[in-house]
């Protein structure tokens, strides 16, 4: 089992915690992580873009001028793609970009990125993260004490004071243990997790 330091909100080390090898010590599967990230980004796409082809644009039924003798290039319709107001060549149509993966694959990819955070010393465990009021300055002080600029903060419960104190800080966002995902963990350079959240992650994703 990996041992990592536990810090308080002042950035001081107050102990250590043993992380489960089942979650934080698996063999990193880069290919699977890539597949999950591609699927996650694809599933965010609405797929609602639409443009009209020349067959869908209204008008253009009459030949604009005779075939020969005008000095112009021959034209069959004013709705051909080269005309202003004409149709679009290979126009996009609404489609479903969804990529489906098995639950086991998604879970293993999540374990892989969590393990990678431990291996690369990007995981910071806090003994607790609580504020008595909504104050961005207090959250910024915690980040400064931990020497962190870009982080995903994982909470065990939806603490409104912490969430709203973090909301206005650039490159920092909060997530709950049941909403963490591969893309978000990779996107941020540091993963800050409370001790309670670590216990929940080990229980839920084991």
CSV table of N, CA, C and O in Angstrom, one decimal, residues 88-185:
chain,number,residue,atom,x,y,z
A,88,UNK,N,-24.7,23.8,-49.5
A,88,UNK,CA,-23.3,23.5,-49.0
A,88,UNK,C,-22.9,22.1,-49.5
A,88,UNK,O,-23.8,21.2,-49.5
A,89,UNK,N,-21.7,22.0,-50.0
A,89,UNK,CA,-21.2,20.7,-50.4
A,89,UNK,C,-21.0,19.8,-49.2
A,89,UNK,O,-20.3,20.2,-48.3
A,90,UNK,N,-21.4,18.6,-49.2
A,90,UNK,CA,-21.3,17.7,-48.1
A,90,UNK,C,-21.7,18.3,-46.8
A,90,UNK,O,-21.0,18.3,-45.8
A,91,UNK,N,-22.9,18.9,-46.8
A,91,UNK,CA,-23.4,19.6,-45.6
A,91,UNK,C,-23.5,18.7,-44.4
A,91,UNK,O,-23.9,17.6,-44.5
A,92,UNK,N,-23.2,19.3,-43.2
A,92,UNK,CA,-23.3,18.4,-42.0
A,92,UNK,C,-24.8,18.2,-41.7
A,92,UNK,O,-25.6,19.1,-41.9
A,93,UNK,N,-25.1,17.1,-41.1
A,93,UNK,CA,-26.5,16.7,-40.7
A,93,UNK,C,-26.4,16.3,-39.3
A,93,UNK,O,-25.4,15.8,-38.8
A,94,UNK,N,-27.6,16.4,-38.6
A,94,UNK,CA,-27.6,15.9,-37.2
A,94,UNK,C,-27.2,14.5,-37.1
A,94,UNK,O,-27.6,13.6,-37.9
A,95,UNK,N,-26.4,14.2,-36.0
A,95,UNK,CA,-25.9,12.8,-35.8
A,95,UNK,C,-25.6,12.6,-34.4
A,95,UNK,O,-25.4,13.5,-33.6
A,96,UNK,N,-25.5,11.3,-34.0
A,96,UNK,CA,-25.3,11.0,-32.6
A,96,UNK,C,-23.8,10.5,-32.5
A,96,UNK,O,-23.4,9.6,-33.2
A,97,UNK,N,-23.0,11.3,-31.7
A,97,UNK,CA,-21.6,11.0,-31.5
A,97,UNK,C,-21.3,10.0,-30.4
A,97,UNK,O,-20.1,9.8,-30.1
A,98,UNK,N,-22.3,9.5,-29.7
A,98,UNK,CA,-22.1,8.7,-28.5
A,98,UNK,C,-21.2,7.5,-28.7
A,98,UNK,O,-21.4,6.8,-29.7
A,99,UNK,N,-20.3,7.3,-27.8
A,99,UNK,CA,-19.4,6.1,-27.8
A,99,UNK,C,-19.7,5.4,-26.5
A,99,UNK,O,-19.6,6.0,-25.4
A,100,UNK,N,-20.1,4.2,-26.5
A,100,UNK,CA,-20.4,3.4,-25.3
A,100,UNK,C,-19.3,2.5,-24.9
A,100,UNK,O,-18.7,1.8,-25.7
A,101,UNK,N,-19.0,2.6,-23.6
A,101,UNK,CA,-18.0,1.7,-23.0
A,101,UNK,C,-18.6,1.0,-21.8
A,101,UNK,O,-19.5,1.4,-21.2
A,102,UNK,N,-17.9,-0.2,-21.5
A,102,UNK,CA,-18.4,-1.0,-20.4
A,102,UNK,C,-18.1,-0.3,-19.1
A,102,UNK,O,-17.1,0.5,-19.0
A,103,UNK,N,-18.9,-0.5,-18.0
A,103,UNK,CA,-18.6,0.0,-16.7
A,103,UNK,C,-17.2,-0.4,-16.2
A,103,UNK,O,-16.5,0.4,-15.6
A,104,UNK,N,-16.8,-1.6,-16.5
A,104,UNK,CA,-15.5,-2.1,-16.0
A,104,UNK,C,-14.4,-1.3,-16.6
A,104,UNK,O,-13.4,-1.0,-16.0
A,105,UNK,N,-14.6,-1.0,-17.9
A,105,UNK,CA,-13.5,-0.2,-18.6
A,105,UNK,C,-13.4,1.2,-18.0
A,105,UNK,O,-12.3,1.7,-17.8
A,106,UNK,N,-14.5,1.8,-17.8
A,106,UNK,CA,-14.5,3.2,-17.2
A,106,UNK,C,-13.9,3.2,-15.8
A,106,UNK,O,-13.2,4.1,-15.4
A,107,UNK,N,-14.3,2.2,-15.1
A,107,UNK,CA,-13.8,2.1,-13.7
A,107,UNK,C,-12.3,1.8,-13.7
A,107,UNK,O,-11.5,2.4,-12.9
A,108,UNK,N,-11.8,1.0,-14.5
A,108,UNK,CA,-10.3,0.7,-14.6
A,108,UNK,C,-9.6,1.9,-15.0
A,108,UNK,O,-8.5,2.2,-14.6
A,109,UNK,N,-10.1,2.6,-16.0
A,109,UNK,CA,-9.5,3.9,-16.4
A,109,UNK,C,-9.4,4.9,-15.3
A,109,UNK,O,-8.4,5.6,-15.2
A,110,UNK,N,-10.4,5.0,-14.5
A,110,UNK,CA,-10.4,5.9,-13.4
A,110,UNK,C,-9.4,5.5,-12.4
A,110,UNK,O,-8.6,6.3,-11.8
A,111,UNK,N,-9.3,4.2,-12.1
A,111,UNK,CA,-8.3,3.7,-11.2
A,111,UNK,C,-6.9,4.0,-11.7
A,111,UNK,O,-5.9,4.3,-11.0
A,112,UNK,N,-6.7,3.9,-13.0
A,112,UNK,CA,-5.4,4.1,-13.7
A,112,UNK,C,-5.0,5.6,-13.5
A,112,UNK,O,-3.8,5.8,-13.1
A,113,UNK,N,-5.9,6.5,-13.7
A,113,UNK,CA,-5.5,8.0,-13.5
A,113,UNK,C,-5.3,8.3,-12.0
A,113,UNK,O,-4.4,9.1,-11.7
A,114,UNK,N,-6.0,7.7,-11.1
A,114,UNK,CA,-5.8,7.9,-9.7
A,114,UNK,C,-4.4,7.3,-9.3
A,114,UNK,O,-3.7,8.0,-8.5
A,115,UNK,N,-4.1,6.2,-9.8
A,115,UNK,CA,-2.8,5.6,-9.6
A,115,UNK,C,-1.7,6.5,-10.1
A,115,UNK,O,-0.6,6.7,-9.5
A,116,UNK,N,-1.9,7.0,-11.3
A,116,UNK,CA,-0.9,7.9,-11.9
A,116,UNK,C,-0.7,9.2,-11.1
A,116,UNK,O,0.4,9.7,-11.0
A,117,UNK,N,-1.8,9.7,-10.5
A,117,UNK,CA,-1.6,10.8,-9.6
A,117,UNK,C,-0.7,10.5,-8.4
A,117,UNK,O,0.1,11.4,-8.0
A,118,UNK,N,-0.9,9.3,-7.8
A,118,UNK,CA,0.0,8.9,-6.7
A,118,UNK,C,1.4,8.8,-7.2
A,118,UNK,O,2.4,9.2,-6.5
A,119,UNK,N,1.6,8.1,-8.3
A,119,UNK,CA,3.0,7.8,-8.8
A,119,UNK,C,3.7,9.1,-9.2
A,119,UNK,O,4.9,9.2,-9.0
A,120,UNK,N,3.0,10.1,-9.7
A,120,UNK,CA,3.6,11.4,-10.1
A,120,UNK,C,3.6,12.5,-9.0
A,120,UNK,O,3.8,13.6,-9.3
A,121,UNK,N,3.1,12.0,-7.8
A,121,UNK,CA,3.1,13.0,-6.7
A,121,UNK,C,2.2,14.2,-6.9
A,121,UNK,O,2.4,15.3,-6.6
A,122,UNK,N,1.0,13.9,-7.6
A,122,UNK,CA,0.1,14.9,-7.9
A,122,UNK,C,-1.2,14.9,-7.0
A,122,UNK,O,-2.1,15.6,-7.1
A,123,UNK,N,-1.1,13.9,-6.0
A,123,UNK,CA,-2.3,13.7,-5.1
A,123,UNK,C,-1.9,14.4,-3.8
A,123,UNK,O,-0.9,14.1,-3.2
A,124,UNK,N,-2.8,15.3,-3.3
A,124,UNK,CA,-2.7,15.9,-2.0
A,124,UNK,C,-3.9,15.5,-1.2
A,124,UNK,O,-5.0,15.7,-1.6
A,125,UNK,N,-3.6,15.0,0.0
A,125,UNK,CA,-4.7,14.6,0.9
A,125,UNK,C,-4.8,15.6,2.0
A,125,UNK,O,-3.8,15.9,2.7
A,126,UNK,N,-6.0,16.1,2.2
A,126,UNK,CA,-6.3,17.1,3.3
A,126,UNK,C,-7.0,16.4,4.4
A,126,UNK,O,-7.9,15.5,4.2
A,127,UNK,N,-6.7,16.7,5.7
A,127,UNK,CA,-7.4,16.1,6.8
A,127,UNK,C,-8.9,16.6,6.8
A,127,UNK,O,-9.8,15.8,7.1
A,128,UNK,N,-9.1,17.8,6.4
A,128,UNK,CA,-10.5,18.3,6.3
A,128,UNK,C,-10.4,19.6,5.5
A,128,UNK,O,-9.4,20.3,5.4
A,129,UNK,N,-11.6,20.0,4.9
A,129,UNK,CA,-11.7,21.3,4.2
A,129,UNK,C,-13.0,21.9,4.5
A,129,UNK,O,-14.1,21.5,3.9
A,130,UNK,N,-13.1,22.8,5.4
A,130,UNK,CA,-14.3,23.4,5.9
A,130,UNK,C,-14.1,24.9,6.2
A,130,UNK,O,-13.1,25.3,6.7
A,131,UNK,N,-15.1,25.6,5.8
A,131,UNK,CA,-15.1,27.1,6.0
A,131,UNK,C,-16.4,27.4,6.8
A,131,UNK,O,-17.5,26.8,6.5
A,132,UNK,N,-16.3,28.4,7.7
A,132,UNK,CA,-17.5,28.9,8.4
A,132,UNK,C,-18.3,29.9,7.6
A,132,UNK,O,-19.4,30.3,8.0
A,133,UNK,N,-17.8,30.3,6.4
A,133,UNK,CA,-18.5,31.3,5.6
A,133,UNK,C,-18.0,31.1,4.2
A,133,UNK,O,-16.9,30.5,3.9
A,134,UNK,N,-18.7,31.8,3.2
A,134,UNK,CA,-18.3,31.7,1.8
A,134,UNK,C,-17.3,32.8,1.6
A,134,UNK,O,-17.6,34.0,1.7
A,135,UNK,N,-16.0,32.5,1.4
A,135,UNK,CA,-14.9,33.5,1.2
A,135,UNK,C,-13.9,32.9,0.3
A,135,UNK,O,-13.1,32.0,0.6
A,136,UNK,N,-13.8,33.5,-0.9
A,136,UNK,CA,-12.8,33.1,-1.9
A,136,UNK,C,-11.4,33.2,-1.4
A,136,UNK,O,-10.5,32.4,-1.6
A,137,UNK,N,-11.2,34.3,-0.6
A,137,UNK,CA,-9.8,34.6,-0.1
A,137,UNK,C,-9.3,33.4,0.8
A,137,UNK,O,-8.2,33.1,0.8
A,138,UNK,N,-10.3,32.8,1.5
A,138,UNK,CA,-9.9,31.7,2.4
A,138,UNK,C,-9.4,30.4,1.6
A,138,UNK,O,-8.5,29.8,1.9
A,139,UNK,N,-10.2,30.2,0.5
A,139,UNK,CA,-9.9,29.0,-0.3
A,139,UNK,C,-8.5,29.3,-1.0
A,139,UNK,O,-7.7,28.4,-1.2
A,140,UNK,N,-8.3,30.5,-1.5
A,140,UNK,CA,-7.1,30.9,-2.1
A,140,UNK,C,-5.9,30.7,-1.2
A,140,UNK,O,-4.8,30.3,-1.5
A,141,UNK,N,-6.1,31.0,0.1
A,141,UNK,CA,-5.1,30.9,1.1
A,141,UNK,C,-4.7,29.4,1.3
A,141,UNK,O,-3.5,29.1,1.5
A,142,UNK,N,-5.7,28.5,1.2
A,142,UNK,CA,-5.4,27.1,1.3
A,142,UNK,C,-4.6,26.6,0.1
A,142,UNK,O,-3.6,25.9,0.3
A,143,UNK,N,-4.9,27.1,-1.0
A,143,UNK,CA,-4.2,26.7,-2.3
A,143,UNK,C,-2.8,27.2,-2.2
A,143,UNK,O,-1.8,26.5,-2.6
A,144,UNK,N,-2.6,28.5,-1.7
A,144,UNK,CA,-1.3,29.1,-1.6
A,144,UNK,C,-0.4,28.3,-0.6
A,144,UNK,O,0.8,28.1,-0.9
A,145,UNK,N,-1.0,27.9,0.5
A,145,UNK,CA,-0.3,27.1,1.5
A,145,UNK,C,0.2,25.8,1.0
A,145,UNK,O,1.2,25.2,1.3
A,146,UNK,N,-0.6,25.2,0.1
A,146,UNK,CA,-0.3,23.9,-0.5
A,146,UNK,C,0.6,24.1,-1.8
A,146,UNK,O,1.0,23.1,-2.4
A,147,UNK,N,0.8,25.3,-2.2
A,147,UNK,CA,1.6,25.7,-3.4
A,147,UNK,C,0.9,25.0,-4.7
A,147,UNK,O,1.6,24.4,-5.5
A,148,UNK,N,-0.4,25.3,-4.8
A,148,UNK,CA,-1.2,24.7,-5.9
A,148,UNK,C,-1.8,25.8,-6.7
A,148,UNK,O,-2.4,26.8,-6.1
A,149,UNK,N,-1.8,25.7,-8.0
A,149,UNK,CA,-2.4,26.7,-8.9
A,149,UNK,C,-3.5,26.2,-9.7
A,149,UNK,O,-4.5,26.9,-10.1
A,150,UNK,N,-3.4,24.9,-10.1
A,150,UNK,CA,-4.4,24.3,-11.0
A,150,UNK,C,-4.8,23.0,-10.4
A,150,UNK,O,-4.0,22.0,-10.4
A,151,UNK,N,-6.1,22.9,-9.8
A,151,UNK,CA,-6.4,21.7,-9.1
A,151,UNK,C,-7.9,21.3,-9.2
A,151,UNK,O,-8.7,22.2,-9.4
A,152,UNK,N,-8.1,20.0,-9.0
A,152,UNK,CA,-9.5,19.5,-8.9
A,152,UNK,C,-9.6,19.1,-7.4
A,152,UNK,O,-8.8,18.3,-6.9
A,153,UNK,N,-10.6,19.7,-6.8
A,153,UNK,CA,-10.8,19.5,-5.3
A,153,UNK,C,-12.0,18.5,-5.2
A,153,UNK,O,-13.1,18.9,-5.6
A,154,UNK,N,-11.7,17.4,-4.6
A,154,UNK,CA,-12.7,16.3,-4.5
A,154,UNK,C,-13.2,16.3,-3.1
A,154,UNK,O,-12.5,16.1,-2.1
A,155,UNK,N,-14.5,16.5,-2.9
A,155,UNK,CA,-15.2,16.6,-1.6
A,155,UNK,C,-16.1,15.3,-1.4
A,155,UNK,O,-16.6,14.8,-2.4
A,156,UNK,N,-16.3,15.0,-0.2
A,156,UNK,CA,-17.1,13.8,0.1
A,156,UNK,C,-18.6,14.3,0.2
A,156,UNK,O,-19.5,13.5,-0.2
A,157,UNK,N,-18.8,15.5,0.6
A,157,UNK,CA,-20.2,16.0,0.7
A,157,UNK,C,-20.3,17.4,0.0
A,157,UNK,O,-19.2,18.1,-0.2
A,158,UNK,N,-21.4,17.8,-0.5
A,158,UNK,CA,-21.6,19.0,-1.2
A,158,UNK,C,-21.6,20.2,-0.1
A,158,UNK,O,-22.7,20.6,0.3
A,159,UNK,N,-20.4,20.6,0.2
A,159,UNK,CA,-20.3,21.7,1.2
A,159,UNK,C,-20.4,23.1,0.4
A,159,UNK,O,-19.5,23.4,-0.3
A,160,UNK,N,-21.5,23.8,0.6
A,160,UNK,CA,-21.8,25.0,-0.1
A,160,UNK,C,-20.7,26.0,0.1
A,160,UNK,O,-20.4,26.7,-0.8
A,161,UNK,N,-20.2,26.2,1.3
A,161,UNK,CA,-19.2,27.2,1.6
A,161,UNK,C,-17.9,26.9,0.8
A,161,UNK,O,-17.3,27.9,0.3
A,162,UNK,N,-17.5,25.7,0.7
A,162,UNK,CA,-16.3,25.3,0.0
A,162,UNK,C,-16.5,25.5,-1.5
A,162,UNK,O,-15.7,26.1,-2.2
A,163,UNK,N,-17.7,25.0,-2.0
A,163,UNK,CA,-18.0,25.0,-3.4
A,163,UNK,C,-18.0,26.5,-3.9
A,163,UNK,O,-17.4,26.8,-4.9
A,164,UNK,N,-18.7,27.3,-3.2
A,164,UNK,CA,-18.9,28.7,-3.6
A,164,UNK,C,-17.6,29.5,-3.4
A,164,UNK,O,-17.4,30.5,-4.1
A,165,UNK,N,-16.8,29.1,-2.4
A,165,UNK,CA,-15.6,29.8,-2.2
A,165,UNK,C,-14.5,29.5,-3.3
A,165,UNK,O,-13.6,30.3,-3.5
A,166,UNK,N,-14.7,28.4,-4.0
A,166,UNK,CA,-13.8,28.0,-5.0
A,166,UNK,C,-14.3,28.4,-6.4
A,166,UNK,O,-13.4,28.5,-7.3
A,167,UNK,N,-15.5,28.8,-6.5
A,167,UNK,CA,-16.1,29.0,-7.8
A,167,UNK,C,-15.5,30.1,-8.7
A,167,UNK,O,-15.4,30.0,-9.9
A,168,UNK,N,-15.0,31.1,-8.0
A,168,UNK,CA,-14.4,32.3,-8.7
A,168,UNK,C,-12.9,32.2,-8.9
A,168,UNK,O,-12.2,33.1,-9.4
A,169,UNK,N,-12.3,31.1,-8.5
A,169,UNK,CA,-10.8,30.9,-8.7
A,169,UNK,C,-10.6,30.2,-10.0
A,169,UNK,O,-11.1,29.1,-10.3
A,170,UNK,N,-9.7,30.9,-10.8
A,170,UNK,CA,-9.4,30.3,-12.2
A,170,UNK,C,-8.6,29.0,-12.0
A,170,UNK,O,-7.8,28.9,-11.1
A,171,UNK,N,-8.9,28.1,-12.9
A,171,UNK,CA,-8.2,26.8,-12.9
A,171,UNK,C,-8.4,25.9,-11.7
A,171,UNK,O,-7.5,25.0,-11.4
A,172,UNK,N,-9.4,26.2,-10.9
A,172,UNK,CA,-9.7,25.3,-9.8
A,172,UNK,C,-11.2,25.0,-9.8
A,172,UNK,O,-12.0,25.9,-10.0
A,173,UNK,N,-11.6,23.8,-9.6
A,173,UNK,CA,-13.0,23.5,-9.5
A,173,UNK,C,-13.2,22.3,-8.5
A,173,UNK,O,-12.2,21.6,-8.2
A,174,UNK,N,-14.4,22.2,-8.0
A,174,UNK,CA,-14.7,21.2,-7.1
A,174,UNK,C,-15.5,20.0,-7.7
A,174,UNK,O,-16.2,20.3,-8.8
A,175,UNK,N,-15.5,18.9,-7.1
A,175,UNK,CA,-16.2,17.7,-7.6
A,175,UNK,C,-16.5,16.8,-6.4
A,175,UNK,O,-15.8,16.8,-5.4
A,176,UNK,N,-17.6,16.1,-6.5
A,176,UNK,CA,-17.9,15.1,-5.5
A,176,UNK,C,-17.4,13.8,-5.8
A,176,UNK,O,-17.1,13.5,-7.0
A,177,UNK,N,-17.3,12.9,-4.8
A,177,UNK,CA,-16.7,11.6,-5.1
A,177,UNK,C,-17.5,10.8,-6.2
A,177,UNK,O,-16.9,10.0,-6.9
A,178,UNK,N,-18.8,11.0,-6.3
A,178,UNK,CA,-19.6,10.3,-7.3
A,178,UNK,C,-19.6,11.0,-8.6
A,178,UNK,O,-20.3,10.5,-9.5
A,179,UNK,N,-18.9,12.1,-8.8
A,179,UNK,CA,-18.9,12.8,-10.1
A,179,UNK,C,-17.5,12.9,-10.7
A,179,UNK,O,-17.4,13.5,-11.8
A,180,UNK,N,-16.5,12.4,-10.0
A,180,UNK,CA,-15.1,12.4,-10.6
A,180,UNK,C,-15.1,11.6,-11.9
A,180,UNK,O,-15.7,10.6,-12.0
A,181,UNK,N,-14.3,12.1,-12.8
A,181,UNK,CA,-14.1,11.3,-14.0
A,181,UNK,C,-12.7,11.5,-14.6
A,181,UNK,O,-11.9,12.3,-14.1
A,182,UNK,N,-12.4,10.6,-15.5
A,182,UNK,CA,-11.0,10.5,-16.0
A,182,UNK,C,-10.5,11.9,-16.6
A,182,UNK,O,-9.4,12.3,-16.3
A,183,UNK,N,-11.4,12.5,-17.4
A,183,UNK,CA,-11.0,13.7,-18.1
A,183,UNK,C,-10.6,14.8,-17.2
A,183,UNK,O,-9.6,15.5,-17.3
A,184,UNK,N,-11.5,15.0,-16.2
A,184,UNK,CA,-11.3,16.1,-15.2
A,184,UNK,C,-10.0,15.9,-14.4
A,184,UNK,O,-9.2,16.8,-14.1
A,185,UNK,N,-9.7,14.7,-14.0
A,185,UNK,CA,-8.5,14.4,-13.2
A,185,UNK,C,-7.3,14.7,-14.1
A,185,UNK,O,-6.3,15.2,-13.6
